[in-house]
Amino acid sequence: MADNPSHRVKLYALNENKQWDYLGSGNVTSVPSESQGVFLVVRSESSDSQILESEVLPDTPYQKQKDTLIVWSEAENHGMALSFRDSEGCHETWEAICRVQGKDPSVNVTQDLLDDLEEEIDETLETEDLDELPNCELSKLKQIANLVTSAFNSPLRRRRLALVLENETYIKKLLQLLQSCENVGYTEGLYHLHTIIKGIFFLDKTALLEILFSDECIMSVIGCLEYDPALDQPKKHREFLTQNANFKEVIPITTCKLRQRIHQTYRVQYIQDILLPTPSVLEENCLTALKTFIFLNKMEIIHMLQSDDKFLPQIFEQLKDKTIDNDKRHELLFFLKEFGAFAQILKPRSKDALFKTLTQMGILPTIKVIMSLDDFQIKSSAIDIFAYLVEHSPSVIREFILEEDQQNEKGSLLINLVIKQMICDTDPEQAGALHIMGLLRFILDPDNMIAMPQKCERSKFLNFFYKQCMHNIIVPLWATTSEDTFEEDHILGDDINNKYCLHDYQTAQLLGIILELLTFCVQHHTYYIKYYILRKDLLRNVLILMKSRHTFLVLCALRLMRRIIGLKDEVYNRYIIKGNLFEPVVNAFLTNGTRYNMLNSAVIELFEYIREENIKSLLAHVVEKFYKTLEWIEYVQTFKNLKIKYEQEKERKSQKSLNSLQNSKMLLSRARDLEKNEVSCKEDKENIEEGESGMKPLESDFQDDCDTSMETEKTTENEDKVNLPKRTSSGDLKFTYAHSSGDANGTDNPMRLVDYSDDEEEEDKEDETALRKRPHLNP
């Protein structure tokens, strides 16, 4: 063998799963056999042991590919492959094979090879440079970084690199080079380490993350990520995590595993949020393994805390203790807030179980105690925790509030404490108030009440809310728009004085939020809010806000009125007409002038809606009261069309009245004729009775005439469908009308002289009612 040339190769074998396994690197030699054949012998490069001895047989199919690869199949599903470093070695070995099989070396195939072998080996060769990674040395860092970067050229290379890196010792040896680079000031090496570690993250393999996030490695990983080549100076993340981000145990944690998981999760979350770039739209599915790792860690933390019988109850007890200092209370609330944020990732069933446990432990009474304190920031944190509970199960919140009400805790109801937090928000943009308004809407939403155990609970809660809470919500509105003293006791007490100003921006923001909530109530609680608006004359106060310098507040007030008019409720319509509540709307419209803006469009849409829906009472009121003021507006036809609609309605009513008068006269005339006939018939009958003894021969003739007369009257009665008037006890005549079968079914009525359209039916009924109420006629 010493005389035969050897060539460096990599050896592969096809396994049972039809995948190529890398068997190692070595040197191949063509060794003659006793039968004048040839053996292909490969000895390992590292151990000098023989890793292949394969005899070249005449009937074995061989194939040469790409000038550096020889593939053959010794048996079914038993393929072998030699990958040569250079083409010269491949050519010499190929000549030895062709001599044995009697083939011309210029051919590339001695016999047909299985197609699977050709396809699979091509894929394997694509990753052959990743089979053996360079040694973890400072001088090899650039080569390793290039290999990691090139692995993202194809999914196959990424999978192969991840598989190779699962060897724990390799990653740990890489991370040890961080200290070496920092000690010698090897900046290029530090940049290469950043590229390598970042690339390992984007391989998206959980097994690799388990290595990177181990207690032994995680701080070194953070250290490598500090040296981003895009930055002028490295960031000191390790210093921040070890010196500034101190972990405080608000309640002593006795489980070492729980403490370790909390530390690990915090640091991993820091890596995701701070050190790794935000994925673009095209990369949104990247780093899924990292997200899953954090998710599973949080799940484990929640379950460990939930199963601890002492940890959470101790937190609630300390939060309810009014003697603890605010710093400690802040820490407890922050922990509970983070715990609630963790809980959002749970599946519905697990989340239900968790919140049920928290409710049983007394989280709502705890929040109530916190909301009764004077520290605004502490109460804001409590609201964040309250929000998690509301969004998960508003029915539980309603149930708790009703239980409070039954216990006669009128002055300190949780819901009123939440409302007080809303109307006392110190933020100029009222972000907290807006958040609380959203929570109140969620609690008051009828769609969230459908699942309540008893149907009466829905009305029970709304009755309670409008009796015990709504007046607290409108306190700022009343204080801003009314000079009268607020009649009901409210949560602000004497603090209401000089607290709100109509033109103040912060007040305007708060009032806009309150009006949004009232608009929601008008839409969803029609019956309950109606009584409240009418009893307190609330809409009048709201429309005073039309004078505000803040257009958004003017629009909020207008939106509420539009929602009320949209109900098409005549009780509301009469209230608006009687209070002349269109006047502030028209004034704001005129003040706005000809500017084409949202206010202009909103007012025009309001009047257009009244015209299109033909809300007769409001249409007549607007035209009669304001048309002369608005008739100059011609850039839209809204007001002219209102006037036209009004005139048409007026003309129709006039014609209607005339027809009704004619009908009344005709009916009265017919009634008098019938009365005269009845009196005449009665007198004739009396005369006949007086002279009956002396006029016997005429009896039969008179009877025939009387029968004929009665038949005539019956015929007339059937034709006119009018019963004879009946005398009442007072001597008056009472008219009753017999309706035909067609009339009963809603078809033509023979008494109607004019066929009115459907929209006049209601007024017809009113006219008939008025006719029936006329004074009775005396005979």
GROMACS .gro file of C-alpha atoms in nm, residues 22-237:
model
  216
   22TYR     CA    1  -2.079   1.132   0.739
   23LEU     CA    2  -1.834   0.859   0.847
   24GLY     CA    3  -1.520   1.069   0.863
   25SER     CA    4  -1.226   1.203   0.667
   26GLY     CA    5  -0.921   1.007   0.557
   27ASN     CA    6  -0.707   0.894   0.267
   28VAL     CA    7  -0.821   0.651  -0.001
   29THR     CA    8  -0.591   0.401  -0.173
   30SER     CA    9  -0.658   0.163  -0.465
   31VAL     CA   10  -0.515  -0.172  -0.346
   32PRO     CA   11  -0.485  -0.464  -0.596
   33SER     CA   12  -0.651  -0.789  -0.490
   34GLU     CA   13  -0.533  -1.148  -0.550
   35SER     CA   14  -0.799  -1.190  -0.821
   36GLN     CA   15  -0.652  -0.899  -1.015
   37GLY     CA   16  -0.930  -0.677  -0.885
   38VAL     CA   17  -0.906  -0.366  -0.672
   39PHE     CA   18  -0.999  -0.276  -0.313
   40LEU     CA   19  -1.083   0.084  -0.219
   41VAL     CA   20  -0.935   0.133   0.128
   42VAL     CA   21  -0.988   0.445   0.340
   43ARG     CA   22  -0.790   0.506   0.657
   44SER     CA   23  -0.901   0.766   0.911
   45GLU     CA   24  -0.712   1.091   0.909
   46SER     CA   25  -0.731   1.132   1.286
   47SER     CA   26  -0.674   0.777   1.416
   48ASP     CA   27  -0.515   0.604   1.114
   49SER     CA   28  -0.770   0.324   1.155
   50GLN     CA   29  -0.931   0.163   0.853
   51ILE     CA   30  -1.284   0.296   0.805
   52LEU     CA   31  -1.354   0.142   0.460
   53GLU     CA   32  -1.251  -0.159   0.260
   54SER     CA   33  -1.467  -0.210  -0.050
   55GLU     CA   34  -1.388  -0.447  -0.336
   56VAL     CA   35  -1.461  -0.321  -0.687
   57LEU     CA   36  -1.680  -0.589  -0.847
   58PRO     CA   37  -1.762  -0.618  -1.218
   59ASP     CA   38  -2.139  -0.583  -1.166
   60THR     CA   39  -2.136  -0.297  -0.912
   61PRO     CA   40  -2.269   0.032  -1.058
   62TYR     CA   41  -2.034   0.331  -1.013
   63GLN     CA   42  -2.077   0.692  -1.109
   64LYS     CA   43  -1.845   0.991  -1.115
   65GLN     CA   44  -2.002   1.332  -1.045
   66LYS     CA   45  -1.864   1.688  -1.061
   67ASP     CA   46  -1.504   1.563  -1.103
   68THR     CA   47  -1.469   1.521  -0.725
   69LEU     CA   48  -1.727   1.258  -0.631
   70ILE     CA   49  -1.759   0.882  -0.681
   71VAL     CA   50  -2.085   0.711  -0.578
   72TRP     CA   51  -2.168   0.340  -0.586
   73SER     CA   52  -2.428   0.097  -0.458
   74GLU     CA   53  -2.303  -0.229  -0.306
   75ALA     CA   54  -2.659  -0.348  -0.232
   76GLU     CA   55  -3.012  -0.212  -0.217
   77ASN     CA   56  -3.029   0.085   0.022
   78HIS     CA   57  -2.657   0.052   0.087
   79GLY     CA   58  -2.491   0.335  -0.098
   80MET     CA   59  -2.138   0.467  -0.047
   81ALA     CA   60  -1.972   0.789  -0.159
   82LEU     CA   61  -1.622   0.933  -0.169
   83SER     CA   62  -1.582   1.310  -0.190
   84PHE     CA   63  -1.230   1.405  -0.306
   85ARG     CA   64  -1.047   1.721  -0.216
   86ASP     CA   65  -0.913   1.755  -0.573
   87SER     CA   66  -1.017   1.626  -0.914
   88GLU     CA   67  -0.680   1.456  -0.981
   89GLY     CA   68  -0.728   1.206  -0.700
   90CYS     CA   69  -1.085   1.143  -0.813
   91HIS     CA   70  -0.965   1.076  -1.172
   92GLU     CA   71  -0.696   0.826  -1.070
   93THR     CA   72  -0.938   0.630  -0.852
   94TRP     CA   73  -1.196   0.633  -1.131
   95GLU     CA   74  -0.941   0.485  -1.376
   96ALA     CA   75  -0.873   0.198  -1.134
   97ILE     CA   76  -1.248   0.123  -1.111
   98CYS     CA   77  -1.295   0.135  -1.492
   99ARG     CA   78  -0.999  -0.108  -1.546
  100VAL     CA   79  -1.167  -0.369  -1.328
  101GLN     CA   80  -1.506  -0.329  -1.500
  102GLY     CA   81  -1.360  -0.298  -1.850
  103LYS     CA   82  -1.495   0.048  -1.910
  104ASP     CA   83  -1.350   0.351  -2.084
  105PRO     CA   84  -1.242   0.604  -1.813
  106SER     CA   85  -1.394   0.882  -2.021
  107VAL     CA   86  -1.745   0.766  -1.925
  108ASN     CA   87  -1.901   0.892  -1.604
  109VAL     CA   88  -2.126   0.590  -1.540
  110THR     CA   89  -2.023   0.225  -1.547
  111GLN     CA   90  -2.380   0.103  -1.485
  112ASP     CA   91  -2.713   0.269  -1.410
  113LEU     CA   92  -2.725   0.403  -1.057
  114LEU     CA   93  -3.033   0.442  -0.843
  115ASP     CA   94  -3.187   0.791  -0.882
  116ASP     CA   95  -3.226   0.830  -0.505
  117LEU     CA   96  -2.853   0.801  -0.459
  118GLU     CA   97  -2.788   1.082  -0.706
  119GLU     CA   98  -3.037   1.324  -0.551
  120GLU     CA   99  -2.950   1.256  -0.188
  121ILE     CA  100  -2.576   1.280  -0.228
  122ASP     CA  101  -2.612   1.618  -0.399
  123GLU     CA  102  -2.791   1.753  -0.093
  124THR     CA  103  -2.533   1.603   0.139
  125LEU     CA  104  -2.241   1.750  -0.049
  126GLU     CA  105  -2.407   2.091  -0.020
  127THR     CA  106  -2.337   2.075   0.353
  128GLU     CA  107  -2.016   1.873   0.360
  129ASP     CA  108  -1.813   2.175   0.473
  130LEU     CA  109  -2.026   2.187   0.788
  131ASP     CA  110  -1.959   1.829   0.891
  132GLU     CA  111  -1.648   1.929   1.080
  133LEU     CA  112  -1.638   2.280   1.227
  134PRO     CA  113  -1.304   2.451   1.279
  135ASN     CA  114  -1.147   2.432   1.621
  136CYS     CA  115  -1.249   2.699   1.873
  137GLU     CA  116  -0.944   2.919   1.848
  138LEU     CA  117  -0.899   3.296   1.813
  139SER     CA  118  -0.741   3.246   1.473
  140LYS     CA  119  -1.043   3.046   1.352
  141LEU     CA  120  -1.315   3.293   1.457
  142LYS     CA  121  -1.340   3.454   1.113
  143GLN     CA  122  -1.373   3.113   0.946
  144ILE     CA  123  -1.642   3.006   1.193
  145ALA     CA  124  -1.832   3.333   1.142
  146ASN     CA  125  -1.824   3.283   0.765
  147LEU     CA  126  -1.956   2.928   0.801
  148VAL     CA  127  -2.242   3.045   1.021
  149THR     CA  128  -2.328   3.327   0.779
  150SER     CA  129  -2.317   3.097   0.475
  151ALA     CA  130  -2.551   2.849   0.645
  152PHE     CA  131  -2.843   3.085   0.579
  153ASN     CA  132  -2.806   3.040   0.203
  154SER     CA  133  -3.027   2.732   0.212
  155PRO     CA  134  -3.259   2.559   0.462
  156LEU     CA  135  -3.053   2.240   0.432
  157ARG     CA  136  -2.734   2.412   0.546
  158ARG     CA  137  -2.916   2.575   0.836
  159ARG     CA  138  -3.047   2.240   0.956
  160ARG     CA  139  -2.705   2.081   0.920
  161LEU     CA  140  -2.528   2.359   1.112
  162ALA     CA  141  -2.785   2.343   1.393
  163LEU     CA  142  -2.735   1.968   1.419
  164VAL     CA  143  -2.358   2.004   1.445
  165LEU     CA  144  -2.380   2.284   1.703
  166GLU     CA  145  -2.596   2.077   1.935
  167ASN     CA  146  -2.270   1.947   2.073
  168GLU     CA  147  -2.270   2.146   2.397
  169THR     CA  148  -1.896   2.160   2.431
  170TYR     CA  149  -1.847   2.348   2.103
  171ILE     CA  150  -2.072   2.645   2.198
  172LYS     CA  151  -1.925   2.660   2.547
  173LYS     CA  152  -1.570   2.665   2.404
  174LEU     CA  153  -1.676   2.947   2.168
  175LEU     CA  154  -1.811   3.154   2.458
  176GLN     CA  155  -1.487   3.105   2.650
  177LEU     CA  156  -1.311   3.298   2.372
  178LEU     CA  157  -1.504   3.612   2.477
  179GLN     CA  158  -1.284   3.658   2.781
  180SER     CA  159  -0.970   3.591   2.576
  181CYS     CA  160  -1.066   3.851   2.313
  182GLU     CA  161  -1.146   4.111   2.579
  183ASN     CA  162  -0.820   4.044   2.763
  184VAL     CA  163  -0.604   4.098   2.455
  185GLY     CA  164  -0.827   4.369   2.303
  186TYR     CA  165  -0.902   4.162   1.989
  187THR     CA  166  -1.185   4.376   1.853
  188GLU     CA  167  -1.225   4.186   1.525
  189GLY     CA  168  -1.262   3.863   1.719
  190LEU     CA  169  -1.534   4.022   1.934
  191TYR     CA  170  -1.720   4.129   1.620
  192HIS     CA  171  -1.693   3.773   1.487
  193LEU     CA  172  -1.834   3.637   1.814
  194HIS     CA  173  -2.130   3.876   1.781
  195THR     CA  174  -2.196   3.745   1.430
  196ILE     CA  175  -2.167   3.381   1.541
  197ILE     CA  176  -2.397   3.409   1.846
  198LYS     CA  177  -2.655   3.619   1.662
  199GLY     CA  178  -2.652   3.361   1.381
  200ILE     CA  179  -2.710   3.079   1.630
  201PHE     CA  180  -3.022   3.260   1.755
  202PHE     CA  181  -3.159   3.281   1.401
  203LEU     CA  182  -3.109   2.907   1.349
  204ASP     CA  183  -3.427   2.899   1.558
  205LYS     CA  184  -3.360   2.572   1.742
  206THR     CA  185  -3.478   2.515   2.098
  207ALA     CA  186  -3.192   2.275   2.173
  208LEU     CA  187  -2.939   2.549   2.098
  209LEU     CA  188  -3.129   2.800   2.313
  210GLU     CA  189  -3.117   2.560   2.606
  211ILE     CA  190  -2.737   2.575   2.584
  212LEU     CA  191  -2.717   2.952   2.535
  213PHE     CA  192  -2.954   3.028   2.826
  214SER     CA  193  -2.798   2.796   3.078
  215ASP     CA  194  -2.666   2.962   3.394
  216GLU     CA  195  -2.313   2.889   3.275
  217CYS     CA  196  -2.349   3.058   2.937
  218ILE     CA  197  -2.618   3.330   2.940
  219MET     CA  198  -2.404   3.620   3.065
  220SER     CA  199  -2.133   3.535   2.810
  221VAL     CA  200  -2.401   3.533   2.539
  222ILE     CA  201  -2.508   3.883   2.648
  223GLY     CA  202  -2.142   3.984   2.644
  224CYS     CA  203  -2.097   3.867   2.283
  225LEU     CA  204  -2.408   4.059   2.178
  226GLU     CA  205  -2.263   4.379   2.323
  227TYR     CA  206  -2.006   4.398   2.041
  228ASP     CA  207  -2.232   4.490   1.750
  229PRO     CA  208  -2.013   4.600   1.454
  230ALA     CA  209  -2.276   4.864   1.370
  231LEU     CA  210  -2.212   5.048   1.699
  232ASP     CA  211  -1.926   5.287   1.763
  233GLN     CA  212  -1.894   5.171   2.121
  234PRO     CA  213  -2.019   4.849   2.283
  235LYS     CA  214  -2.312   4.878   2.525
  236LYS     CA  215  -2.258   4.768   2.884
  237HIS     CA  216  -2.553   4.533   2.915
   0.00000   0.00000   0.00000
